Coordinates of C-alpha atoms in Angstrom, one line a residue:
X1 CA -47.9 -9.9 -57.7
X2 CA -47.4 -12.7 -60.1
X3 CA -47.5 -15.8 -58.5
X4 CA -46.2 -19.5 -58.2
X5 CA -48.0 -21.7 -56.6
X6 CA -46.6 -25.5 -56.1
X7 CA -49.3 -28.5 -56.2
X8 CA -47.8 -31.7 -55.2
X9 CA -48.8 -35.3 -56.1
X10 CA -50.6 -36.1 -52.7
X11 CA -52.2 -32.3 -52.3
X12 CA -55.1 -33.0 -54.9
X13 CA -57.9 -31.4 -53.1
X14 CA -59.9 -29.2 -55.5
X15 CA -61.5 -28.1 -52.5
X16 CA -58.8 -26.2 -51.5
X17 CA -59.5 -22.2 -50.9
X18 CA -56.5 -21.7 -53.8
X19 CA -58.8 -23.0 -56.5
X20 CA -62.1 -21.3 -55.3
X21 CA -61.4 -17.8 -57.6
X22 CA -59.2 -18.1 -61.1
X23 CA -57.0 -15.4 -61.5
X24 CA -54.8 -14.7 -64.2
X25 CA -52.0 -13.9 -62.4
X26 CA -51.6 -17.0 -60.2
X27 CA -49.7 -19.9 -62.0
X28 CA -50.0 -23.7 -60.6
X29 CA -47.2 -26.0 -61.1
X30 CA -47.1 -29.8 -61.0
X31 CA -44.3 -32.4 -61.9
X32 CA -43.5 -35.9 -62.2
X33 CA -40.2 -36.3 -61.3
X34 CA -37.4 -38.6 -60.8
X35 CA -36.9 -37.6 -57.4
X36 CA -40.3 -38.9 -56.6
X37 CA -39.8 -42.0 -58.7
X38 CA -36.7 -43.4 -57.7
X39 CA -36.3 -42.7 -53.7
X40 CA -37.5 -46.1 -53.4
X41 CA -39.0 -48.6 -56.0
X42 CA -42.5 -47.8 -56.2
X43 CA -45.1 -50.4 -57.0
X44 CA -46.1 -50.4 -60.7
X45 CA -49.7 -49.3 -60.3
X46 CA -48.8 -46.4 -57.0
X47 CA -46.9 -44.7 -60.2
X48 CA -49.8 -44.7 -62.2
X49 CA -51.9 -43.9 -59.4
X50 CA -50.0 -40.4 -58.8
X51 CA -49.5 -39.6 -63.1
X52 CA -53.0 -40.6 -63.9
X53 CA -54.8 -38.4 -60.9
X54 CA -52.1 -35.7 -61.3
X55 CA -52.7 -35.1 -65.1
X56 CA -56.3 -35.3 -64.3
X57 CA -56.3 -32.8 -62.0
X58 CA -54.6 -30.4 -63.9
X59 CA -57.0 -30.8 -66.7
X60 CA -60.0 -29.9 -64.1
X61 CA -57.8 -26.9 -62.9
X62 CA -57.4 -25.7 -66.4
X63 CA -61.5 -26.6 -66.9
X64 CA -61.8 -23.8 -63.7
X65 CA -60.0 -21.0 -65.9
X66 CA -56.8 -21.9 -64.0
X67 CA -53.5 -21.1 -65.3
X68 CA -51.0 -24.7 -65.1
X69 CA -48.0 -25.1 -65.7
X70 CA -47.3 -29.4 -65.8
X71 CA -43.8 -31.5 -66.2
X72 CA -44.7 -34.8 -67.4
X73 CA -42.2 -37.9 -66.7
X74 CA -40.8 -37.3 -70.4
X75 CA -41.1 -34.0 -70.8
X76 CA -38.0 -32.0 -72.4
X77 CA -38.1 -28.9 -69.6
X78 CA -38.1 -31.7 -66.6
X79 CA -35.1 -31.7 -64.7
X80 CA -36.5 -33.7 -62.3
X81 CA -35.9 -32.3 -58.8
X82 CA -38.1 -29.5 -57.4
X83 CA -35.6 -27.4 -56.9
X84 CA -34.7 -26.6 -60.4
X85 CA -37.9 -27.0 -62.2
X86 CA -39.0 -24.2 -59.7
X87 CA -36.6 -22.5 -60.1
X88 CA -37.0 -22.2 -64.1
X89 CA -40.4 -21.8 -63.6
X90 CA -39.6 -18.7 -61.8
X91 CA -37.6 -17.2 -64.2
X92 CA -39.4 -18.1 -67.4
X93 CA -42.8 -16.6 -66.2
X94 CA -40.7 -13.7 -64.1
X95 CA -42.6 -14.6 -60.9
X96 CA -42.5 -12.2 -58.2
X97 CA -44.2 -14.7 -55.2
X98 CA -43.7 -18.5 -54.6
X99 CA -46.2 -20.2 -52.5
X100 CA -47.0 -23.7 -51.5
X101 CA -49.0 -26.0 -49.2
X102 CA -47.1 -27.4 -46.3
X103 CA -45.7 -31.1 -47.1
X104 CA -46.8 -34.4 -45.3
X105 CA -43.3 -35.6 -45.2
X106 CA -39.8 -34.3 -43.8
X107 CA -38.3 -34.7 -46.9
X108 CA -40.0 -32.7 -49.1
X109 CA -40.3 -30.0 -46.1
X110 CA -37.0 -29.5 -46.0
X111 CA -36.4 -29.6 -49.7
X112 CA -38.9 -26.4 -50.0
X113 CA -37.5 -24.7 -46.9
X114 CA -34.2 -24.4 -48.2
X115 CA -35.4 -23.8 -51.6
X116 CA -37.2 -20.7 -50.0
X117 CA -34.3 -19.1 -48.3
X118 CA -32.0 -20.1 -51.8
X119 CA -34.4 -17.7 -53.9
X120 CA -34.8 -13.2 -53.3
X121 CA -39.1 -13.8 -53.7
X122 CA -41.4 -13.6 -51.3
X123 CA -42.1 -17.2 -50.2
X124 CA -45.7 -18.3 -48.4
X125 CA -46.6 -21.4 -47.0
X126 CA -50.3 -22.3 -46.2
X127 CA -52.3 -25.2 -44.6
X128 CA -53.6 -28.2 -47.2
X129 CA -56.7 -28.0 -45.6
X130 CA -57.1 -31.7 -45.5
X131 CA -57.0 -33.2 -41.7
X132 CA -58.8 -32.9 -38.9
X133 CA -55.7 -31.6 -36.8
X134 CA -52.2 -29.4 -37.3
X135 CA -49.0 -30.8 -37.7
X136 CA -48.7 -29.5 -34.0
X137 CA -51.6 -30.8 -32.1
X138 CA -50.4 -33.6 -30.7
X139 CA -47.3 -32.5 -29.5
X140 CA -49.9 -29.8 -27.5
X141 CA -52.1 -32.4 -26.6
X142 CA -49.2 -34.7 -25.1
X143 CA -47.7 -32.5 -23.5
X144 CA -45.9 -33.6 -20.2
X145 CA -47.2 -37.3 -20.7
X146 CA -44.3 -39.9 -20.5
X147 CA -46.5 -42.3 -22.6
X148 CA -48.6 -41.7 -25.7
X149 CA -52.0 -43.6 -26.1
X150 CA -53.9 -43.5 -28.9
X151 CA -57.1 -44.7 -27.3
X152 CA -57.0 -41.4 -25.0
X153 CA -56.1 -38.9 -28.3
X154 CA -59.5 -40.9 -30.5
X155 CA -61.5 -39.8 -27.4
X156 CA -60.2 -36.5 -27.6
X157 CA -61.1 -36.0 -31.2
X158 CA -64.3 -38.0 -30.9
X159 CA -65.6 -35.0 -27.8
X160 CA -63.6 -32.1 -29.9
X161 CA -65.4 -32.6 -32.9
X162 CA -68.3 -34.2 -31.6
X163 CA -68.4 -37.0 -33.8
X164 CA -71.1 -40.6 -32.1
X165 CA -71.4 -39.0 -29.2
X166 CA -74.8 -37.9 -27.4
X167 CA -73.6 -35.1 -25.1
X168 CA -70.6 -35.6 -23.1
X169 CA -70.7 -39.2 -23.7
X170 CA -70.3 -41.8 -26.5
X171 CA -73.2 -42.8 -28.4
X172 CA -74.4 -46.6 -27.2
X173 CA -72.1 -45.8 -24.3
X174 CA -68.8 -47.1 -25.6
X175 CA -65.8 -45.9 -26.6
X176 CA -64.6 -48.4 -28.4
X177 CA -66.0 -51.7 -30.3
X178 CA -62.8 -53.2 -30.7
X179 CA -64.0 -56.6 -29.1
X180 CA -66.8 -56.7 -31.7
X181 CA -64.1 -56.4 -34.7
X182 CA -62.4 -59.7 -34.5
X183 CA -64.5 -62.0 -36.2
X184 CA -63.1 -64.2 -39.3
X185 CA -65.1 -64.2 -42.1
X186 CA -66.0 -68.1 -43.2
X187 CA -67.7 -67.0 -46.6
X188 CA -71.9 -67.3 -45.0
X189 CA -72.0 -63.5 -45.8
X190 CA -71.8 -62.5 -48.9
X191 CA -69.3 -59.9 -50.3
X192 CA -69.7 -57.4 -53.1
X193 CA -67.3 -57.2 -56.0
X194 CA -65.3 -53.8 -55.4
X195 CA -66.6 -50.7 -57.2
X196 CA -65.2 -50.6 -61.0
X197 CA -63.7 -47.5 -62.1
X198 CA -62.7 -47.4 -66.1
X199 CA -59.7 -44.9 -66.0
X200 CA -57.6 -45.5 -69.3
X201 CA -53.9 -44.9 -68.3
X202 CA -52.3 -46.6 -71.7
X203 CA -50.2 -43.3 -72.0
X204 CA -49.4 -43.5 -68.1
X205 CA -47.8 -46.7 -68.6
X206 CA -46.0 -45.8 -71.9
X207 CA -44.5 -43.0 -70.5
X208 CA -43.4 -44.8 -67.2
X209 CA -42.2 -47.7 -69.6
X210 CA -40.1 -45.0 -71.7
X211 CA -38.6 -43.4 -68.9
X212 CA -36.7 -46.4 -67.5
X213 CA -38.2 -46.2 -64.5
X214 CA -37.6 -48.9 -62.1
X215 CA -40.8 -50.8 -60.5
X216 CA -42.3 -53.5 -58.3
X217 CA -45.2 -55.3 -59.1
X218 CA -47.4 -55.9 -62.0
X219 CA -50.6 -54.1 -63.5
X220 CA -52.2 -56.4 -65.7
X221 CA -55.4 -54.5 -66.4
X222 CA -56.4 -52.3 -69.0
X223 CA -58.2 -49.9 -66.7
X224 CA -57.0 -48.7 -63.4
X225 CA -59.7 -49.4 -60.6
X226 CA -58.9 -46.8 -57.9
X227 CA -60.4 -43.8 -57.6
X228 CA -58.3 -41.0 -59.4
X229 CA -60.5 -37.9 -59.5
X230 CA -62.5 -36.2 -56.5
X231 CA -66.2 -37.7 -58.0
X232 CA -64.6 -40.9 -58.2
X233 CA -64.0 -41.0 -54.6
X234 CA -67.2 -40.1 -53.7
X235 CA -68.8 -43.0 -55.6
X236 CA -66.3 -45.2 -53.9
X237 CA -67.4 -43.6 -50.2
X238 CA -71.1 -44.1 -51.3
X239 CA -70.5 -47.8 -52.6
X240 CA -69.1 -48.3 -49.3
X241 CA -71.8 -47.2 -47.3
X242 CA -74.7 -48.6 -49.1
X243 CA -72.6 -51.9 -49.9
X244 CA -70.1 -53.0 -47.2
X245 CA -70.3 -50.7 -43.6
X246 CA -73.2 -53.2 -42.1
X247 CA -70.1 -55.5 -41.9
X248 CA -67.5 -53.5 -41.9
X249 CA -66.6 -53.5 -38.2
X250 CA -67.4 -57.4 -38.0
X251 CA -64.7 -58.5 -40.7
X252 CA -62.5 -55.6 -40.3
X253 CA -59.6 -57.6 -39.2
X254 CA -60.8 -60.9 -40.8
X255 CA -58.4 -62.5 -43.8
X256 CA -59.0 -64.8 -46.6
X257 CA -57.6 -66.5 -49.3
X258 CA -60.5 -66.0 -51.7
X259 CA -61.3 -62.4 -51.1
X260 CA -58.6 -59.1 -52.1
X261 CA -60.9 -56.4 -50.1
X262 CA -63.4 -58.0 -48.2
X263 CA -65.3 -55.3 -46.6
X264 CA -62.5 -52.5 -46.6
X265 CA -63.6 -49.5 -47.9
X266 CA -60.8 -49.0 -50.5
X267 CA -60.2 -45.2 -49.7
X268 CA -56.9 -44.9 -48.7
X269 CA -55.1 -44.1 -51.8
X270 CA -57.8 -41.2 -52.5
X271 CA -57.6 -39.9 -48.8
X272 CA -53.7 -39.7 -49.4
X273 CA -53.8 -37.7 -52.2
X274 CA -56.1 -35.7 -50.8
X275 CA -59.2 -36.1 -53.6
X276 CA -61.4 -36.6 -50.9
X277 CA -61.6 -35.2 -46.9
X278 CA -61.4 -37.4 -43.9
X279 CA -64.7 -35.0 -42.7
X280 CA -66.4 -36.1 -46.2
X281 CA -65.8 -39.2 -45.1
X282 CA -66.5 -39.5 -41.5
X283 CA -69.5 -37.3 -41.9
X284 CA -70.9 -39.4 -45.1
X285 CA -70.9 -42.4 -43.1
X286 CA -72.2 -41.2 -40.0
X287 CA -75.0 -39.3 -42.1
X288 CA -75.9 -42.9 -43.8
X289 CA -75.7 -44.6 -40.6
X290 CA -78.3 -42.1 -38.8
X291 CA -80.5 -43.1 -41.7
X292 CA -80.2 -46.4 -41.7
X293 CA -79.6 -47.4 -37.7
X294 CA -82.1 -50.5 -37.8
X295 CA -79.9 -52.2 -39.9
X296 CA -76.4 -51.2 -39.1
X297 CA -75.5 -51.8 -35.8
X298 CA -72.9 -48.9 -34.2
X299 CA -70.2 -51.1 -33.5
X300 CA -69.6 -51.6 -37.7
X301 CA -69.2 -47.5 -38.1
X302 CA -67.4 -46.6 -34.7
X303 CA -64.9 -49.4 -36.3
X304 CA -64.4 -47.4 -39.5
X305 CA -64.7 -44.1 -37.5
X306 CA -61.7 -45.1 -35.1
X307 CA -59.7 -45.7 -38.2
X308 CA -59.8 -42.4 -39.7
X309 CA -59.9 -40.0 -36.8
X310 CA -58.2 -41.9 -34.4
X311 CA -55.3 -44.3 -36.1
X312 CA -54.7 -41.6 -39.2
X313 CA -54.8 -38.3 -37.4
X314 CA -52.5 -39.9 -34.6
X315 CA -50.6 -41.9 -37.1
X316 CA -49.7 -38.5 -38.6
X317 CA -49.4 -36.4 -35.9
X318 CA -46.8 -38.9 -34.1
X319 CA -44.9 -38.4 -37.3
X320 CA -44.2 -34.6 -37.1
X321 CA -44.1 -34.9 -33.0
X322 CA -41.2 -37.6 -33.3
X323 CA -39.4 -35.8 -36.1
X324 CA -37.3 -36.6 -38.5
X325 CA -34.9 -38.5 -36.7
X326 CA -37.5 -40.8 -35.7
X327 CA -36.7 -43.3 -38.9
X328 CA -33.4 -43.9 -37.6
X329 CA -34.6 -45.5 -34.7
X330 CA -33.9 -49.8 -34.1
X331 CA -34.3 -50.5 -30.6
X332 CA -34.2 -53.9 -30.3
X333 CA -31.2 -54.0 -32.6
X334 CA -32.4 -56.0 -35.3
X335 CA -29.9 -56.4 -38.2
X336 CA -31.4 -59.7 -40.6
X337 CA -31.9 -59.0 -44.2
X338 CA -35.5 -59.0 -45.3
X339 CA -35.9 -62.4 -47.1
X340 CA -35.9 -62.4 -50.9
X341 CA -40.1 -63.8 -50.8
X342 CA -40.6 -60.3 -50.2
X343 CA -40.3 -59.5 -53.6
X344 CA -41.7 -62.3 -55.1
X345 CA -44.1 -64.3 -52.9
X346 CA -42.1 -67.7 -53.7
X347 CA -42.8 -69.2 -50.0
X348 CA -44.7 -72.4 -48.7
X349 CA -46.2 -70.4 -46.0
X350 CA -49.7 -70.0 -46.6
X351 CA -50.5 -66.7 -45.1
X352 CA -46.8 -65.0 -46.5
X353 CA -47.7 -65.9 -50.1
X354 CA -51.5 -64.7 -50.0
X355 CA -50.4 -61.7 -48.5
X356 CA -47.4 -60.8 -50.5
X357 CA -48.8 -61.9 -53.9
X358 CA -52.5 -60.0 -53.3
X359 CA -49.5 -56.8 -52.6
X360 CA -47.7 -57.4 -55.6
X361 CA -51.2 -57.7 -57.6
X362 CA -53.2 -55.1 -56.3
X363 CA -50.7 -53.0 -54.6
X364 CA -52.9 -53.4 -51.5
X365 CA -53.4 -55.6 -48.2
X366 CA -55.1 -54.5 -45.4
X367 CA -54.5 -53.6 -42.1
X368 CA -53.7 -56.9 -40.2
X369 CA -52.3 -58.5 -43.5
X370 CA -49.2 -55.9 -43.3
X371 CA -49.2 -56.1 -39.4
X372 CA -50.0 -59.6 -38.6
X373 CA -48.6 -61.2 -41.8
X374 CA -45.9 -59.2 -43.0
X375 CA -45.0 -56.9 -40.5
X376 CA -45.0 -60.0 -37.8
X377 CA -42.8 -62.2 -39.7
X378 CA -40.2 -59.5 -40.7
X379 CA -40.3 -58.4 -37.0
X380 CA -39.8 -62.0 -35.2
X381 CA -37.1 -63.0 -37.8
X382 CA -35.5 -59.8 -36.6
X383 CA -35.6 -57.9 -40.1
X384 CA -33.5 -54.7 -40.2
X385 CA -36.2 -51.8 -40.5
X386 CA -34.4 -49.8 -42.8
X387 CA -35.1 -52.7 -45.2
X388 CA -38.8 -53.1 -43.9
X389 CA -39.6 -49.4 -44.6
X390 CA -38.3 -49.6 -47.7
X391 CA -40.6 -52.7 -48.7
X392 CA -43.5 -50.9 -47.3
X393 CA -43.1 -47.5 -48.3
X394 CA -42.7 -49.0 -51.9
X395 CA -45.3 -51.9 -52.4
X396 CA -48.5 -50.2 -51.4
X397 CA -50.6 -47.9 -53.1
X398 CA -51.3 -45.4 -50.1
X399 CA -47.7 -45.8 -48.7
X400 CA -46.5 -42.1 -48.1
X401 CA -44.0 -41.4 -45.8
X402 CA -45.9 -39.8 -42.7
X403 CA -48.6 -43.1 -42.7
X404 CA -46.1 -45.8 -43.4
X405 CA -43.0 -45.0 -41.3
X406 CA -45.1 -44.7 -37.9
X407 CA -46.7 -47.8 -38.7
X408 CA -44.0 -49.8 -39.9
X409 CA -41.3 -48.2 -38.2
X410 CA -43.4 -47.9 -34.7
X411 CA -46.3 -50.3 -34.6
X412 CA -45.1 -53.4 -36.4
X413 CA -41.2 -53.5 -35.6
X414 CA -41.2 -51.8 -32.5
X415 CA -38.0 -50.3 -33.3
X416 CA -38.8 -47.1 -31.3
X417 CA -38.9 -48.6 -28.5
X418 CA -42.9 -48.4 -27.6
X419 CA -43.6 -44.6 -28.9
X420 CA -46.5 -46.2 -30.8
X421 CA -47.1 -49.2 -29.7
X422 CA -47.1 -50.1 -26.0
X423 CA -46.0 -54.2 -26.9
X424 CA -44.8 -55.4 -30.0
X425 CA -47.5 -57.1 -32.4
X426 CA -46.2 -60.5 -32.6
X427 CA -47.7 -63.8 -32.8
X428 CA -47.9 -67.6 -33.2
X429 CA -49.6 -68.8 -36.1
X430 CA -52.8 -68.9 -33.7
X431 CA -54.0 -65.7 -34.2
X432 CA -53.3 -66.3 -38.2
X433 CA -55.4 -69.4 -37.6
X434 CA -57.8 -67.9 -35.6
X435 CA -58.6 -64.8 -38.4
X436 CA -58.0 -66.7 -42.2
X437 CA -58.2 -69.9 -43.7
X438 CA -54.6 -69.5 -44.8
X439 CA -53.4 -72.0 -42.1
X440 CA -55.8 -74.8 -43.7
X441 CA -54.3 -75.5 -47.2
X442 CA -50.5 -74.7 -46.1
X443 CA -47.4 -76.5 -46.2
X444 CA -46.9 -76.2 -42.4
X445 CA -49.0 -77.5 -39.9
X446 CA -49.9 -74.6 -37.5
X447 CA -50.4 -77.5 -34.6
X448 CA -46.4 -77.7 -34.3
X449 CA -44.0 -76.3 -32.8
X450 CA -40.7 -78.0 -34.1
X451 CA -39.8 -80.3 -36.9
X452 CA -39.1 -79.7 -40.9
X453 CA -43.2 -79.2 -40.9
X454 CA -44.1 -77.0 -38.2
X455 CA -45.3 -73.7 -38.9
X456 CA -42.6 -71.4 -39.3
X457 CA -44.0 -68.6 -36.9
X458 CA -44.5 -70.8 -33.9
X459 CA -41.0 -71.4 -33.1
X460 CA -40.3 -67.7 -34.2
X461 CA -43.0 -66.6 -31.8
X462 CA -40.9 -68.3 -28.9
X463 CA -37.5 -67.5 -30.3
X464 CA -38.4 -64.2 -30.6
X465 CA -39.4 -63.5 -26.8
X466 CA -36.4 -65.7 -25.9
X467 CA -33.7 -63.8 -27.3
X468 CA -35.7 -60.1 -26.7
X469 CA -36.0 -61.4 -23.0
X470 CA -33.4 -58.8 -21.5
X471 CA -35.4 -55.5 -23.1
X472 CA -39.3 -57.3 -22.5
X473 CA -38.7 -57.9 -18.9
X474 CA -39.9 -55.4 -17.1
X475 CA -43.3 -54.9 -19.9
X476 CA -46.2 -55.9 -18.1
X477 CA -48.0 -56.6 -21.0
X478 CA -46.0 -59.4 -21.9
X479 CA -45.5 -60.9 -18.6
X480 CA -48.4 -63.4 -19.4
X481 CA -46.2 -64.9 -22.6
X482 CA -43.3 -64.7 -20.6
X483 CA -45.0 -67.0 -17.8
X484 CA -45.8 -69.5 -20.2
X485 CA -42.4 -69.7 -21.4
X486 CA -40.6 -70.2 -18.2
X487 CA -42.9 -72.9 -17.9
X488 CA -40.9 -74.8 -20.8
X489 CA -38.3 -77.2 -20.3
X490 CA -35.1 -76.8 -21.3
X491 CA -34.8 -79.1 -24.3
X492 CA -37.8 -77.7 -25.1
X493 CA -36.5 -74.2 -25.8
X494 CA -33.6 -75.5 -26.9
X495 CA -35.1 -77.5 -29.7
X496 CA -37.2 -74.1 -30.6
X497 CA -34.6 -72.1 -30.8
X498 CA -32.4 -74.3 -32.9
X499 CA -35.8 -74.4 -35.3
X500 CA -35.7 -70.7 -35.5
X501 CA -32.4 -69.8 -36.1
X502 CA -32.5 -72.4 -39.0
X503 CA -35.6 -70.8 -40.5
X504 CA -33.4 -66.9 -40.2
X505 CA -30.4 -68.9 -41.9
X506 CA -32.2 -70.2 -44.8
X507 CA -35.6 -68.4 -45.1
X508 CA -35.9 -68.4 -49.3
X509 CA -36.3 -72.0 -48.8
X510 CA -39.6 -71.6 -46.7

């Protein structure tokens, strides 16, 4: 039968069982659309991310015989939603099958389910062969359980698929080395520039330019420096190996003013579009570890390990178990605009204008930059999350629905309520002290609590647990803060509060 079969921009995997065999009458179709475009403004460089590995991967499809069919941004037959590009696709090549992978994201589910029962074809609908676990698995494993931990699911996977351990046990007899991964980095060990990649997208960015479409961020560079193309990635897993996984662990949740990537492994945006495999991954590293265990202690790859099989896989796998409903959720009721610095990184705090302007830059921060800097600002000045989703779904390169909205949504503004997250992430500016320099050259003085030059999140810290008292009570997690605050005077609070609510009222002028 003759066949269409739909590639979209984040299902790149060329070693998908669909590409193993060209045959003639099998069609691929890929398109860059304004539905994908204009949902939310993208960051300048995630567009040219998508475009530039997109069009190169339909040039290495049509290098393996394969028969594509691609819709570029400007191109005259775009109409720019799936639905009717597919649909005159269909009719032009009189196709007598439609088949596609199954979508990371509700939106885009949906979208192709309806389109399937619009159309009088046969429809199909196969696994992307990408993750370590079905859409489904967690709402199997979970079953019955009140609470959902991730620490118990990354054990799960760890046995399942018996990745570090020796028998029924972990290998070096822990679980976890999350105690080992808190160290700042003060600059004694040397980092490696990031691994250079010389894509050419001039005729990316034209074309983005020509089609009006509207952006965040800046791309200053001639060459784009992510991977783009399967062999890229690879080269980027192997830099990271032989280059930055004896530290990795260490420095993992370490900031600094001087450094973009410390000892991150810059992977993300390729394991999102699917050019490489988490296995690849995790079984790259652990192969280079075995090899080289006298000089890389276990702690540094169980680190990196727990990120991919245990935060991503359950990161994704809370997303289809919550549903798509889950993005409505604001439990804690928050309704403050997100403050305009967001867009521009025009703050005197420190540790807000790194963070913001490396995102705007690079379209890229790390893990406790968007949780601990971002995320815990927007949440303890009590940000709306529709308008912190947005931000975050837009400005980073690897932002895709089913990663970001868990993590934003659930980890960093606690809006569900603790389906993620069993406390909010929230902090004074002593953990920000504690992991950067970015308290050092600031405006503020990290020291104080009140007054015109205290450190903004220190009387948001308090604020915060003040006014969220009433829904925080009975969390045992957070009965330790809340004992210290009862132990405050009156004027004391008072004088706090009054700080905070001025810093909500008027936050472009911090």
């Amino acid at each position: 039968m003759k066949t269409l079969r739909l590639i979209l921009g984040d299902q790149l995997n060329i070693r998908h069982p669909w590409f193993e065999v060209p045959q003639n009458h099998i069609i691929y179709c890929l398109f860059e659309m304004r539905q994908e475009t204009d949902y939310v403004r993208h960051h300048l460089q995630k567009v040219i991310g998508f475009f530039a590995a997109m069009r190169q991967f339909s040039e290495d499809l049509k290098d393996h015989k394969h028969r594509v069919e691609y819709f570029k941004i400007n191109d005259p037959n775009n109409t720019h939603t799936l639905r009717d590009n597919l649909s005159n696709l269909i009719k032009a090549h009189q196709i007598e099958r439609f088949e596609y992978m199954e979508p990371d994201e509700h939106r885009l589910d949906q979208q192709l389910r309806v389109f399937c029962n619009e159309i009088d074809i046969p429809c199909n609908v196969c696994s992307s062969h990408h993750f370590y676990t079905s859409r489904t698995e967690l709402k199997t494993f979970f079953k019955g359980k009140k609470h959902f931990v991730m620490e118990n699911f990354y054990r799960h996977m760890r046995t399942k698929h018996n990745i570090l351990m020796v028998g029924k046990y972990p290998e070096g007899g822990e679980w976890n080395y999350d105690k080992h991964n808190r160290k700042p980095w003060k600059g004694d060990i040397e980092i490696p520039s990031e691994r250079q990649f010389d894509n050419v997208v001039s005729s990316v960015l034209t074309d983005i330019e020509k089609a009006g479409i509207k952006t965040i961020g800046v791309f200053d560079n001639e060459t784009f420096n992510y991977p783009i193309t399967r062999k890229q990635a690879l080269k980027q897993l192997h830099y990271f190996c032989k280059n930055l996984l004896a530290h990795f662990g260490d420095f993992q949740d370490a900031m600094h003013t001087e450094e973009v990537y410390l000892f991150h492994s810059r992977l993300s945006f390729a394991l999102n579009l699917k050019l490489i495999s988490p296995k690849k991954v995790v079984d790259t590293v652990i192969q280079y570890y075995k090899r080289h265990e006298d000089d890389i202690p276990i702690s540094q790859v169980e680190g990196f390990i727990r990120q991919i099989i245990g935060w991503r896989e359950y990161m994704r796998g809370m997303y289809w178990m919550l549903g798509e409903s889950y993005k409505s959720n604001n439990q804690l009721h928050n309704k403050n605009a997100l403050a305009n610095f967001f867009w521009t990184g025009d703050t005197q705090m420190n540790c807000l204008k790194h963070a913001i302007v490396n995102s705007l830059k690079h379209a890229y921060a790390h893990h406790i930059q968007r949780l601990m800097i971002t995320g815990n600002y927007a949440l303890l000045t009590m940000t709306d999350p529709n308008e912190v989703d947005e931000w975050y779904l837009g400005i980073y390169i690897d932002a895709i629905e089913w990663v970001q909205l868990t993590n934003t949504r659930g980890m960093s503004q606690f809006a569900d309520g603790g389906k993620i997250a069993t406390k909010p992430y929230i902090s004074s500016s002593n953990y920000i002290n504690r992991m950067s320099n970015y308290c050092k050259d600031c405006h503020y003085n990290n020291d104080l609590k009140i007054g015109d030059n205290a450190c903004p999140f220190n009387s948001l810290y308090w604020n915060f647990l003040y006014e969220k008292r009433e829904y925080f009570k009975n969390n045992n997690r957070m009965r330790m803060m809340y004992s210290l605050l009862d132990k405050m005077d009156k004027a004391q609070i008072e004088a706090i509060t009054k700080r905070a609510r001025h810093i909500i009222e008027h936050q472009d002028r911090y």
